[in-house]
């Protein structure tokens, strides 16, 4: 693989990001947080398209360094900046854990978790943190692989798949307005993504190995079984 090759890391790509931003009504004043920002593709698009201040957090140094280059960050000072949040900065890229965000309460207007919630060791804590840093009236956007036929469980994520009903119940308990929930089935995008990766790389395993090099780890923690796995995009508005 060429060193500069950037492989797609999620079904739907920027098309879903664009839909999410439009749905949430982003403006130049919107403060955006991407939890699990990876190499910064979504943040770069939103920052350039809307001119809004953006913050990305990730646990991968490799991914954040790539994101820093997209934003033309000073590569000499960037390693130190990854450990400090500056509320006045137009761009923050932080190396941190999603379950303990070093960010202020009710600060952001739009929080994204694009294909990342199901990867976290403690997804419920990560969701709680996302709610904590989101301002009342702000929007949460989550895309995730999900269970087509949810099994009996008390966990919002099982074997790397989101239990959509339990997830929505958790959102309501965290102060999100039920009437604002919008759940969009994006399974066709997943099917196309899988087909494209197999065609381009020979197999999903070959794709996973290459893509993982971009993020210091695996990008999926579940086996994609077409009969059991779907893909959803979910929006929810925080009211309290």
Short mmCIF file of C-alpha atoms in Angstrom, two decimals:
data_model
loop_
_atom_site.label_atom_id
_atom_site.label_comp_id
_atom_site.label_asym_id
_atom_site.label_seq_id
_atom_site.Cartn_x
_atom_site.Cartn_y
_atom_site.Cartn_z
CA UNK A 1 0.00 0.00 0.00
CA UNK A 2 1.30 3.46 -0.89
CA UNK A 3 2.11 5.52 2.20
CA UNK A 4 -0.25 8.32 1.17
CA UNK A 5 -3.20 6.11 0.27
CA UNK A 6 -6.25 7.00 2.32
CA UNK A 7 -8.80 4.24 2.46
CA UNK A 8 -12.49 4.89 3.25
CA UNK A 9 -13.22 4.02 6.88
CA UNK A 10 -17.02 4.04 6.97
CA UNK A 11 -20.01 3.32 4.75
CA UNK A 12 -21.64 6.38 3.24
CA UNK A 13 -18.55 8.53 3.67
CA UNK A 14 -18.90 12.29 3.40
CA UNK A 15 -22.33 12.01 1.83
CA UNK A 16 -23.78 11.06 5.22
CA UNK A 17 -21.73 13.76 6.94
CA UNK A 18 -23.19 16.35 4.58
CA UNK A 19 -26.71 15.10 5.26
CA UNK A 20 -26.11 15.22 9.01
CA UNK A 21 -24.78 18.78 8.92
CA UNK A 22 -27.69 19.96 6.80
CA UNK A 23 -30.20 18.21 9.07
CA UNK A 24 -28.70 19.90 12.14
CA UNK A 25 -28.67 23.31 10.47
CA UNK A 26 -24.99 24.07 11.00
CA UNK A 27 -23.77 27.66 10.71
CA UNK A 28 -20.42 29.39 11.08
CA UNK A 29 -21.21 29.83 14.79
CA UNK A 30 -21.84 26.12 15.45
CA UNK A 31 -19.29 24.42 17.66
CA UNK A 32 -18.66 20.93 16.31
CA UNK A 33 -17.21 17.88 18.06
CA UNK A 34 -16.27 14.67 16.24
CA UNK A 35 -15.79 11.78 18.68
CA UNK A 36 -13.48 9.35 16.93
CA UNK A 37 -12.48 11.80 14.21
CA UNK A 38 -9.91 9.49 12.62
CA UNK A 39 -7.91 11.20 9.88
CA UNK A 40 -10.15 14.27 9.99
CA UNK A 41 -12.06 14.00 6.71
CA UNK A 42 -15.43 14.99 8.20
CA UNK A 43 -14.00 17.80 10.33
CA UNK A 44 -12.04 19.23 7.43
CA UNK A 45 -15.15 19.28 5.27
CA UNK A 46 -17.31 20.96 7.95
CA UNK A 47 -14.66 23.52 8.85
CA UNK A 48 -14.17 24.53 5.22
CA UNK A 49 -17.82 24.35 4.18
CA UNK A 50 -19.33 26.18 7.17
CA UNK A 51 -16.36 28.05 8.64
CA UNK A 52 -17.29 26.74 12.09
CA UNK A 53 -14.89 25.90 14.94
CA UNK A 54 -14.23 22.16 15.15
CA UNK A 55 -12.83 19.73 17.70
CA UNK A 56 -11.82 16.16 16.98
CA UNK A 57 -10.88 13.53 19.51
CA UNK A 58 -9.31 10.15 18.81
CA UNK A 59 -7.18 7.54 20.54
CA UNK A 60 -4.91 7.09 17.50
CA UNK A 61 -1.77 9.22 17.24
CA UNK A 62 -1.36 8.16 13.61
CA UNK A 63 -4.87 9.30 12.70
CA UNK A 64 -4.56 12.62 14.55
CA UNK A 65 -1.23 13.40 12.92
CA UNK A 66 -2.87 12.84 9.53
CA UNK A 67 -5.75 15.12 10.56
CA UNK A 68 -3.28 17.76 11.69
CA UNK A 69 -1.70 17.78 8.24
CA UNK A 70 -5.12 18.30 6.63
CA UNK A 71 -5.55 21.38 8.81
CA UNK A 72 -1.96 22.49 8.14
CA UNK A 73 -1.14 22.39 11.85
CA UNK A 74 2.41 23.27 12.87
CA UNK A 75 3.96 19.81 13.09
CA UNK A 76 6.54 20.94 15.69
CA UNK A 77 3.98 22.18 18.23
CA UNK A 78 1.17 19.80 17.30
CA UNK A 79 2.17 16.93 19.65
CA UNK A 80 1.78 19.24 22.67
CA UNK A 81 -1.49 20.68 21.38
CA UNK A 82 -3.02 17.19 21.26
CA UNK A 83 -3.13 17.24 25.06
CA UNK A 84 -4.79 20.63 25.61
CA UNK A 85 -8.21 21.97 24.65
CA UNK A 86 -8.38 25.64 23.71
CA UNK A 87 -12.03 26.84 23.68
CA UNK A 88 -11.06 29.87 21.58
CA UNK A 89 -9.25 27.89 18.87
CA UNK A 90 -10.85 27.27 15.48
CA UNK A 91 -9.40 23.74 15.42
CA UNK A 92 -8.67 21.36 18.28
CA UNK A 93 -7.41 17.80 17.76
CA UNK A 94 -7.08 15.87 21.00
CA UNK A 95 -5.61 12.50 21.91
CA UNK A 96 -8.05 11.25 24.53
CA UNK A 97 -10.58 8.62 25.61
CA UNK A 98 -14.21 9.02 24.54
CA UNK A 99 -15.42 7.85 27.94
CA UNK A 100 -13.68 10.74 29.78
CA UNK A 101 -13.65 13.82 27.57
CA UNK A 102 -11.45 16.71 28.79
CA UNK A 103 -14.09 19.14 27.54
CA UNK A 104 -16.51 21.59 29.22
CA UNK A 105 -20.18 20.87 29.87
CA UNK A 106 -22.78 22.02 27.33
CA UNK A 107 -20.14 23.54 25.05
CA UNK A 108 -20.89 22.04 21.62
CA UNK A 109 -23.84 22.55 19.27
CA UNK A 110 -23.25 19.46 17.15
CA UNK A 111 -21.62 16.20 18.25
CA UNK A 112 -20.82 13.41 15.79
CA UNK A 113 -19.99 9.77 16.38
CA UNK A 114 -19.55 8.34 12.90
CA UNK A 115 -19.10 4.56 13.07
CA UNK A 116 -17.26 4.88 16.39
CA UNK A 117 -19.72 4.31 19.25
CA UNK A 118 -19.76 0.54 18.72
CA UNK A 119 -15.94 0.41 18.86
CA UNK A 120 -15.59 1.82 22.36
CA UNK A 121 -14.93 -0.41 25.37
CA UNK A 122 -17.57 1.49 27.33
CA UNK A 123 -20.12 2.76 24.79
CA UNK A 124 -22.63 3.89 27.40
CA UNK A 125 -20.02 6.07 29.11
CA UNK A 126 -19.04 7.51 25.73
CA UNK A 127 -22.68 8.28 24.97
CA UNK A 128 -23.09 9.93 28.39
CA UNK A 129 -20.03 12.06 27.75
CA UNK A 130 -21.37 13.09 24.34
CA UNK A 131 -24.58 14.20 26.03
CA UNK A 132 -22.69 16.07 28.76
CA UNK A 133 -20.70 18.25 26.37
CA UNK A 134 -23.66 18.94 24.07
CA UNK A 135 -25.59 22.14 24.73
CA UNK A 136 -29.39 22.14 25.20
CA UNK A 137 -30.88 22.50 21.73
CA UNK A 138 -27.81 20.89 20.19
CA UNK A 139 -27.85 17.85 17.92
CA UNK A 140 -26.19 14.46 18.28
CA UNK A 141 -25.47 12.46 15.13
CA UNK A 142 -24.56 8.78 15.29
CA UNK A 143 -23.98 6.33 12.47
CA UNK A 144 -23.42 2.70 13.37
CA UNK A 145 -23.59 -0.92 12.36
CA UNK A 146 -26.68 -2.34 14.04
CA UNK A 147 -28.51 -5.57 14.78
CA UNK A 148 -31.20 -6.22 12.20
CA UNK A 149 -33.05 -8.50 14.62
CA UNK A 150 -32.03 -7.32 18.10
CA UNK A 151 -31.37 -10.03 20.64
CA UNK A 152 -32.54 -9.85 24.23
CA UNK A 153 -29.94 -7.70 25.97
CA UNK A 154 -29.49 -4.84 28.39
CA UNK A 155 -26.48 -3.48 26.49
CA UNK A 156 -26.71 -0.82 23.78
CA UNK A 157 -23.81 -2.50 21.95
CA UNK A 158 -23.35 -6.26 21.61
CA UNK A 159 -20.53 -7.82 19.57
CA UNK A 160 -19.88 -4.52 17.86
CA UNK A 161 -23.50 -3.96 16.79
CA UNK A 162 -25.87 -1.28 18.06
CA UNK A 163 -29.19 -2.27 19.65
CA UNK A 164 -31.20 0.63 18.22
CA UNK A 165 -34.18 0.41 20.59
CA UNK A 166 -32.00 0.36 23.71
CA UNK A 167 -29.88 3.14 22.27
CA UNK A 168 -32.91 5.39 21.77
CA UNK A 169 -34.12 4.61 25.28
CA UNK A 170 -30.72 5.64 26.63
CA UNK A 171 -30.84 8.86 24.63
CA UNK A 172 -34.19 9.78 26.17
CA UNK A 173 -32.84 9.08 29.66
CA UNK A 174 -29.88 11.39 28.93
CA UNK A 175 -32.13 14.35 28.07
CA UNK A 176 -32.83 13.93 24.37
CA UNK A 177 -36.28 14.70 23.02
CA UNK A 178 -38.06 11.60 21.69
CA UNK A 179 -39.99 13.60 19.12
CA UNK A 180 -36.69 14.76 17.60
CA UNK A 181 -35.34 11.27 16.97
CA UNK A 182 -34.73 10.55 13.31
CA UNK A 183 -33.55 7.06 12.37
CA UNK A 184 -32.52 6.51 8.77
CA UNK A 185 -31.81 3.02 7.43
CA UNK A 186 -28.51 3.22 5.56
CA UNK A 187 -28.05 -0.53 5.01
CA UNK A 188 -27.78 -0.09 1.20
CA UNK A 189 -24.69 2.08 1.83
CA UNK A 190 -23.18 -0.73 3.93
CA UNK A 191 -23.86 -3.31 1.22
CA UNK A 192 -22.25 -1.08 -1.41
CA UNK A 193 -19.28 -0.38 0.86
CA UNK A 194 -18.65 -4.10 1.48
CA UNK A 195 -18.93 -4.88 -2.24
CA UNK A 196 -16.54 -2.05 -3.15
CA UNK A 197 -13.92 -3.08 -0.58
CA UNK A 198 -14.00 -6.72 -1.67
CA UNK A 199 -13.68 -5.69 -5.32
CA UNK A 200 -10.82 -3.28 -4.64
CA UNK A 201 -8.85 -5.31 -2.09
CA UNK A 202 -9.78 -8.93 -2.76
CA UNK A 203 -11.46 -9.55 0.59
CA UNK A 204 -12.76 -7.72 3.65
CA UNK A 205 -9.88 -9.09 5.73
CA UNK A 206 -7.38 -7.57 3.31
CA UNK A 207 -9.19 -4.22 3.49
CA UNK A 208 -9.35 -4.31 7.32
CA UNK A 209 -5.60 -4.94 7.58
CA UNK A 210 -4.78 -2.01 5.31
CA UNK A 211 -7.31 0.37 6.85
CA UNK A 212 -6.21 -0.47 10.39
CA UNK A 213 -2.75 0.89 9.63
CA UNK A 214 -4.35 4.34 9.32
CA UNK A 215 -5.84 4.25 12.82
CA UNK A 216 -3.41 2.19 14.94
CA UNK A 217 -6.04 -0.54 15.27
CA UNK A 218 -9.06 -2.33 13.90
CA UNK A 219 -11.86 -0.17 12.50
CA UNK A 220 -14.56 -2.77 13.14
CA UNK A 221 -14.88 -5.13 16.09
CA UNK A 222 -17.58 -7.38 14.68
CA UNK A 223 -18.03 -9.89 11.91
CA UNK A 224 -20.26 -8.44 9.19
CA UNK A 225 -22.97 -11.02 8.53
CA UNK A 226 -25.35 -9.58 5.89
CA UNK A 227 -28.41 -11.35 7.29
CA UNK A 228 -27.77 -10.00 10.79
CA UNK A 229 -26.14 -6.61 10.25
CA UNK A 230 -27.70 -3.32 9.23
CA UNK A 231 -26.51 0.26 9.19
CA UNK A 232 -28.29 3.29 10.62
CA UNK A 233 -27.90 7.04 10.88
CA UNK A 234 -29.55 8.60 13.93
CA UNK A 235 -30.15 12.24 14.88
CA UNK A 236 -31.38 13.41 18.26
CA UNK A 237 -31.83 16.85 19.86
CA UNK A 238 -30.87 17.48 23.45
CA UNK A 239 -33.48 19.39 25.44
CA UNK A 240 -32.10 19.23 28.98
#
